[in-house]
Short mmCIF file of C-alpha atoms in Angstrom, two decimals:
data_model
loop_
_atom_site.label_atom_id
_atom_site.label_comp_id
_atom_site.label_asym_id
_atom_site.label_seq_id
_atom_site.Cartn_x
_atom_site.Cartn_y
_atom_site.Cartn_z
CA MET A 1 0.62 1.33 15.20
CA ALA A 2 3.99 1.36 13.50
CA ILE A 3 5.75 -1.65 12.02
CA SER A 4 8.47 -3.07 14.22
CA ARG A 5 11.89 -1.85 13.06
CA THR A 6 13.73 -4.90 14.38
CA VAL A 7 16.38 -5.55 11.76
CA ARG A 8 17.57 -8.96 10.61
CA ARG A 9 19.69 -10.16 7.73
CA TRP A 10 18.67 -12.95 5.35
CA TRP A 11 20.48 -13.66 2.09
CA GLY A 12 21.63 -10.01 2.02
CA VAL A 13 18.06 -8.70 2.22
CA ARG A 14 16.99 -6.57 5.15
CA LEU A 15 13.98 -7.83 7.09
CA ALA A 16 11.90 -5.48 9.23
CA GLY A 17 9.69 -7.14 11.82
CA ALA A 18 10.59 -10.50 10.23
CA VAL A 19 9.38 -9.28 6.84
CA VAL A 20 11.05 -10.13 3.53
CA VAL A 21 11.78 -7.48 0.95
CA ALA A 22 12.37 -7.94 -2.76
CA LEU A 23 15.18 -5.67 -3.93
CA ALA A 24 14.64 -3.22 -6.76
CA ALA A 25 16.85 -0.78 -8.64
CA PRO A 26 17.01 2.65 -6.93
CA LEU A 27 14.99 5.52 -8.36
CA PRO A 28 16.82 8.67 -9.43
CA SER A 29 17.31 11.22 -6.66
CA PRO A 30 14.03 13.09 -5.97
CA GLY A 31 13.75 16.33 -7.94
CA ALA A 32 12.54 19.70 -6.70
CA ALA A 33 8.82 20.25 -7.20
CA VAL A 34 7.29 23.38 -8.65
CA ALA A 35 3.67 24.58 -8.82
CA GLY A 36 1.54 22.56 -11.22
CA THR A 37 4.14 19.81 -11.54
CA GLY A 38 3.08 16.74 -13.49
CA LEU A 39 3.55 13.46 -11.63
CA GLY A 40 4.73 10.54 -13.72
CA ASP A 41 4.04 7.01 -12.52
CA GLY A 42 6.58 6.26 -9.79
CA ASP A 43 8.05 9.78 -9.62
CA VAL A 44 9.09 10.89 -6.11
CA LEU A 45 9.26 14.70 -5.74
CA VAL A 46 10.28 16.75 -2.72
CA ALA A 47 9.08 20.25 -1.77
CA ARG A 48 8.52 22.64 1.14
CA THR A 49 5.62 24.74 -0.16
CA ALA A 50 1.97 24.08 -1.00
CA GLN A 51 1.73 22.68 -4.51
CA ASP A 52 -0.67 21.26 -7.10
CA TYR A 53 0.46 18.01 -8.76
CA THR A 54 -1.28 16.68 -11.84
CA TYR A 55 -1.47 13.19 -13.34
CA ARG A 56 -3.72 11.08 -15.57
CA THR A 57 -5.08 7.57 -15.28
CA TYR A 58 -4.75 5.43 -18.39
CA GLN A 59 -4.98 1.80 -17.22
CA ARG A 60 -7.88 -0.32 -15.94
CA ARG A 61 -6.22 -0.64 -12.54
CA TRP A 62 -6.19 0.97 -9.13
CA SER A 63 -3.82 3.91 -8.62
CA VAL A 64 -2.71 5.93 -5.62
CA VAL A 65 -1.20 9.34 -4.87
CA ALA A 66 0.49 9.95 -1.52
CA VAL A 67 2.33 12.63 0.43
CA GLN A 68 4.88 11.85 3.15
CA PRO A 69 5.81 14.72 5.51
CA ALA A 70 9.13 14.90 7.30
CA ALA A 71 9.10 13.69 10.89
CA THR A 72 8.14 17.10 12.33
CA ALA A 73 5.89 18.27 9.46
CA ASP A 74 2.21 17.72 8.65
CA TRP A 75 0.96 18.10 5.07
CA ASP A 76 -2.55 17.23 3.90
CA LEU A 77 -3.69 15.89 0.53
CA THR A 78 -6.81 16.71 -1.50
CA LEU A 79 -7.62 15.01 -4.81
CA ARG A 80 -9.77 16.74 -7.44
CA ASP A 81 -10.97 15.60 -10.86
CA SER A 82 -10.52 17.49 -14.13
CA SER A 83 -13.61 19.60 -13.43
CA GLY A 84 -12.21 20.77 -10.10
CA ALA A 85 -14.61 18.73 -7.98
CA THR A 86 -13.13 17.44 -4.71
CA LEU A 87 -13.09 13.64 -4.59
CA ALA A 88 -11.35 12.95 -1.27
CA THR A 89 -9.11 14.57 1.34
CA SER A 90 -6.60 12.81 3.58
CA TRP A 91 -5.11 14.26 6.77
CA TYR A 92 -3.26 11.93 9.12
CA GLY A 93 -1.00 13.96 11.41
CA VAL A 94 2.67 14.78 11.91
CA GLY A 95 5.06 12.50 10.02
CA ARG A 96 2.26 10.24 8.74
CA THR A 97 1.55 9.30 5.12
CA ASP A 98 -1.62 10.71 3.54
CA PHE A 99 -2.94 8.98 0.44
CA VAL A 100 -5.93 8.80 -1.89
CA VAL A 101 -6.57 5.66 -3.90
CA VAL A 102 -8.57 5.58 -7.17
CA ASP A 103 -10.39 2.59 -8.67
CA SER A 104 -10.13 2.77 -12.48
CA THR A 105 -10.88 -0.92 -13.06
CA ALA A 106 -13.59 -1.75 -15.61
CA GLY A 107 -16.97 -0.24 -14.70
CA HIS A 108 -15.55 2.19 -12.15
CA ARG A 109 -13.78 5.57 -12.56
CA PRO A 110 -13.22 6.62 -16.18
CA PHE A 111 -9.75 7.54 -17.37
CA GLY A 112 -8.93 11.20 -16.86
CA GLY A 113 -6.88 13.91 -15.24
CA TYR A 114 -6.48 14.54 -11.51
CA THR A 115 -5.01 17.31 -9.40
CA ALA A 116 -3.45 16.39 -6.04
CA THR A 117 -3.21 19.50 -3.85
CA VAL A 118 -0.75 19.39 -0.96
CA THR A 119 -1.35 21.94 1.83
CA ALA A 120 0.47 22.57 5.10
CA TYR A 121 -0.83 22.08 8.61
CA ALA A 122 2.70 22.11 10.09
CA PRO A 123 5.49 23.28 7.74
CA GLY A 124 8.57 21.35 6.70
CA PRO A 125 9.71 19.22 3.76
CA TYR A 126 7.50 16.55 2.20
CA TRP A 127 7.67 13.95 -0.57
CA VAL A 128 4.88 13.13 -3.02
CA GLN A 129 4.47 10.09 -5.28
CA GLN A 130 1.86 8.66 -7.64
CA ARG A 131 1.70 4.97 -8.50
CA THR A 132 -0.35 2.81 -10.86
CA ASP A 133 0.23 -0.90 -10.52
CA THR A 134 1.34 -2.59 -13.75
CA THR A 135 1.26 -6.12 -12.39
CA THR A 136 -1.29 -8.24 -10.58
CA LEU A 137 -0.67 -9.75 -7.17
CA THR A 138 -1.78 -13.38 -7.08
CA LEU A 139 -2.22 -15.42 -3.91
CA PRO A 140 -1.00 -18.96 -4.67
CA PRO A 141 -3.27 -21.90 -3.84
CA VAL A 142 -2.73 -23.65 -0.53
CA THR A 143 -0.77 -26.85 -1.16
CA HIS A 144 0.38 -27.83 2.34
CA SER A 145 0.10 -26.94 6.03
CA GLY A 146 2.40 -24.31 7.48
CA THR A 147 5.28 -22.89 5.46
CA THR A 148 8.81 -24.05 4.78
CA GLY A 149 10.26 -20.52 4.92
CA ALA A 150 10.68 -17.49 2.67
CA ALA A 151 10.91 -19.55 -0.53
CA ASP A 152 7.65 -21.40 0.12
CA PRO A 153 5.57 -21.52 -3.11
CA ASP A 154 2.36 -20.84 -1.15
CA LEU A 155 3.56 -17.31 -0.30
CA ALA A 156 3.15 -14.00 -2.12
CA PHE A 157 4.83 -10.73 -1.11
CA SER A 158 4.09 -7.03 -0.84
CA SER A 159 7.09 -4.71 -0.46
CA LEU A 160 7.95 -1.02 -0.22
CA VAL A 161 11.55 0.04 -0.81
CA ASP A 162 12.91 2.83 1.38
CA HIS A 163 13.24 5.45 -1.37
CA GLU A 164 9.51 5.28 -2.20
CA VAL A 165 6.46 6.69 -0.42
CA VAL A 166 3.75 4.25 -1.48
CA THR A 167 3.08 1.17 -3.58
CA VAL A 168 -0.17 -0.36 -4.86
CA ALA A 169 -1.04 -3.80 -6.20
CA ASP A 170 -4.24 -5.10 -7.80
CA LEU A 171 -5.63 -8.21 -6.12
CA TYR A 172 -8.76 -10.12 -7.22
CA LEU A 173 -10.76 -11.52 -4.32
CA THR A 174 -14.23 -13.01 -3.97
CA ALA A 175 -16.58 -11.98 -1.17
CA GLY A 176 -15.57 -13.77 2.03
CA GLU A 177 -12.12 -14.73 0.75
CA SER A 178 -9.32 -14.15 3.26
CA PHE A 179 -5.54 -13.98 3.40
CA TRP A 180 -2.87 -13.57 6.08
CA ALA A 181 -0.10 -10.96 6.46
CA ASN A 182 2.69 -12.05 8.77
CA THR A 183 2.62 -9.42 11.55
CA THR A 184 0.05 -8.30 14.11
CA THR A 185 0.51 -4.63 13.09
CA ALA A 186 0.13 -5.08 9.32
CA ALA A 187 -3.25 -3.31 9.02
CA SER A 188 -1.73 0.08 9.86
CA SER A 189 0.60 0.14 6.85
CA LEU A 190 -0.72 -2.55 4.49
CA LEU A 191 -4.27 -1.52 3.63
CA LEU A 192 -6.87 -3.37 1.55
CA ALA A 193 -9.15 -1.05 -0.45
CA GLU A 194 -12.34 -2.30 -2.07
CA SER A 195 -15.12 -0.41 -3.82
CA ASP A 196 -18.83 -1.02 -4.32
CA PRO A 197 -19.86 -1.06 -8.01
CA ALA A 198 -23.24 0.36 -7.00
CA ASP A 199 -21.73 3.30 -5.12
CA PRO A 200 -19.46 5.61 -7.18
CA ALA A 201 -18.48 7.44 -3.99
CA THR A 202 -16.38 4.39 -3.07
CA PHE A 203 -14.30 4.59 -6.26
CA VAL A 204 -12.03 7.19 -4.61
CA GLN A 205 -10.99 6.76 -0.97
CA SER A 206 -8.67 8.45 1.50
CA ARG A 207 -6.39 6.58 3.88
CA ALA A 208 -8.85 7.03 6.76
CA THR A 209 -11.73 5.68 4.66
CA VAL A 210 -9.76 2.62 3.55
CA ALA A 211 -8.65 1.94 7.12
CA ALA A 212 -12.20 2.22 8.44
CA ARG A 213 -13.70 -0.04 5.77
CA GLN A 214 -11.15 -2.84 5.62
CA HIS A 215 -11.99 -5.98 7.58
CA THR A 216 -9.02 -7.32 9.53
CA GLN A 217 -8.45 -9.51 12.58
CA VAL A 218 -5.29 -10.13 14.60
CA LEU A 219 -5.06 -13.89 15.12
CA ASP A 220 -2.28 -16.40 15.79
CA GLY A 221 0.48 -13.79 15.56
CA CYS A 222 -0.67 -12.46 12.17
CA THR A 223 -3.29 -10.21 10.57
CA ARG A 224 -6.14 -11.75 8.58
CA TYR A 225 -7.80 -9.70 5.82
CA THR A 226 -11.27 -10.60 4.52
CA ALA A 227 -12.87 -9.24 1.34
CA GLN A 228 -16.46 -8.05 1.61
CA ARG A 229 -17.10 -7.91 -2.13
CA THR A 230 -16.08 -9.78 -5.25
CA GLY A 231 -13.82 -7.92 -7.63
CA TRP A 232 -10.49 -6.16 -8.01
CA HIS A 233 -9.10 -4.77 -4.77
CA ALA A 234 -6.10 -2.53 -4.09
CA LEU A 235 -3.37 -3.50 -1.65
CA VAL A 236 -1.69 -0.23 -0.65
CA GLN A 237 1.57 -0.23 1.34
CA ILE A 238 3.01 2.82 3.09
CA GLY A 239 5.86 3.39 5.52
CA ASP A 240 5.01 6.52 7.59
CA ARG A 241 8.66 7.60 7.21
CA SER A 242 10.67 9.92 5.02
CA PRO A 243 12.12 8.26 1.90
CA SER A 244 15.82 7.41 2.05
CA THR A 245 18.25 5.81 -0.37
CA HIS A 246 20.46 2.86 0.56
CA VAL A 247 23.05 0.91 -1.40
CA PRO A 248 22.15 -1.87 -1.73
CA THR A 249 18.46 -1.01 -1.84
CA GLN A 250 16.51 -1.78 1.33
CA GLY A 251 12.88 -1.72 2.39
CA THR A 252 10.08 -3.40 4.29
CA GLY A 253 7.40 -5.83 3.28
CA TYR A 254 4.97 -8.57 4.14
CA ALA A 255 4.66 -12.26 3.41
CA LEU A 256 1.08 -13.08 2.35
CA HIS A 257 -0.70 -16.44 2.44
CA ARG A 258 -4.18 -17.46 1.41
CA VAL A 259 -6.31 -18.62 4.36
CA ASP A 260 -6.68 -22.40 4.38
CA PRO A 261 -10.41 -23.19 4.88
CA ALA A 262 -9.37 -26.29 6.80
CA ARG A 263 -7.40 -24.11 9.27
CA PRO A 264 -9.04 -20.66 9.22
CA LEU A 265 -7.58 -19.60 12.59
CA SER A 266 -4.00 -20.77 12.00
CA CYS A 267 -1.50 -18.43 10.33
CA PRO A 268 0.92 -20.52 8.23
CA GLN A 269 3.69 -17.86 8.13
CA ARG A 270 3.55 -16.70 11.76
CA ASP A 271 7.24 -17.69 12.20
CA PHE A 272 8.36 -16.00 8.97
CA PRO A 273 11.09 -15.93 7.65
CA GLY A 274 11.62 -19.26 9.34
CA PRO A 275 9.42 -22.32 8.71
CA THR A 276 6.11 -22.80 10.51
CA PRO A 277 5.37 -26.45 11.28
#
């Protein structure tokens, strides 16, 4: 399911599906990709032919590489390690974002080089981006019932600006811990990845694998996410649309709220960006 594209205005920030977006400085215009191109953290490259893209992990965090086809194109993504072994493949259909996420937190994947191979199922332009989160997303403690609006201190935010393909944030959760995202369709574009320390095969996951393993429920006008394991998780956000540049910068995002154990079935930000009594 796609995020609602209903557009509102709030303090000069575009809201999509009643979702707040933090503005960021625009990236440089995407450059033309060539075979064997190295992907720097945050780089967005555009191409029309099958390519290999290389990058290295160097931080004890989750990272992600993603390819976004144009609306009528379909490009698939395969991630290999430095030995050439295939780790995961993502194929999601025409105009949809394919991604592979890697867990390099302590005790999981070692640092090293990766090759992301992009191959065509239906030709056309595509954009590719690699991201490693440099900050940690923290869910504030619950201090009161409901929310007072977008500036409520109990809220955290995940956002994806329109000129990017993907974003990733590290989030520490304990087994059974839950949080809300403020739309009923969040799980299709805001995905929670978690790995099993006892199973190295879970340290690298495709979009389909993450989607199948995440535990979500649509309740009270929102989506509730629940962690199955204790540790560092990845919150991956995608847009399923071609990148575009706007001045001022625009994008989409989600307001997040820790589940209140006293009200586990009530979403505090269901009326976001307005207050919820």
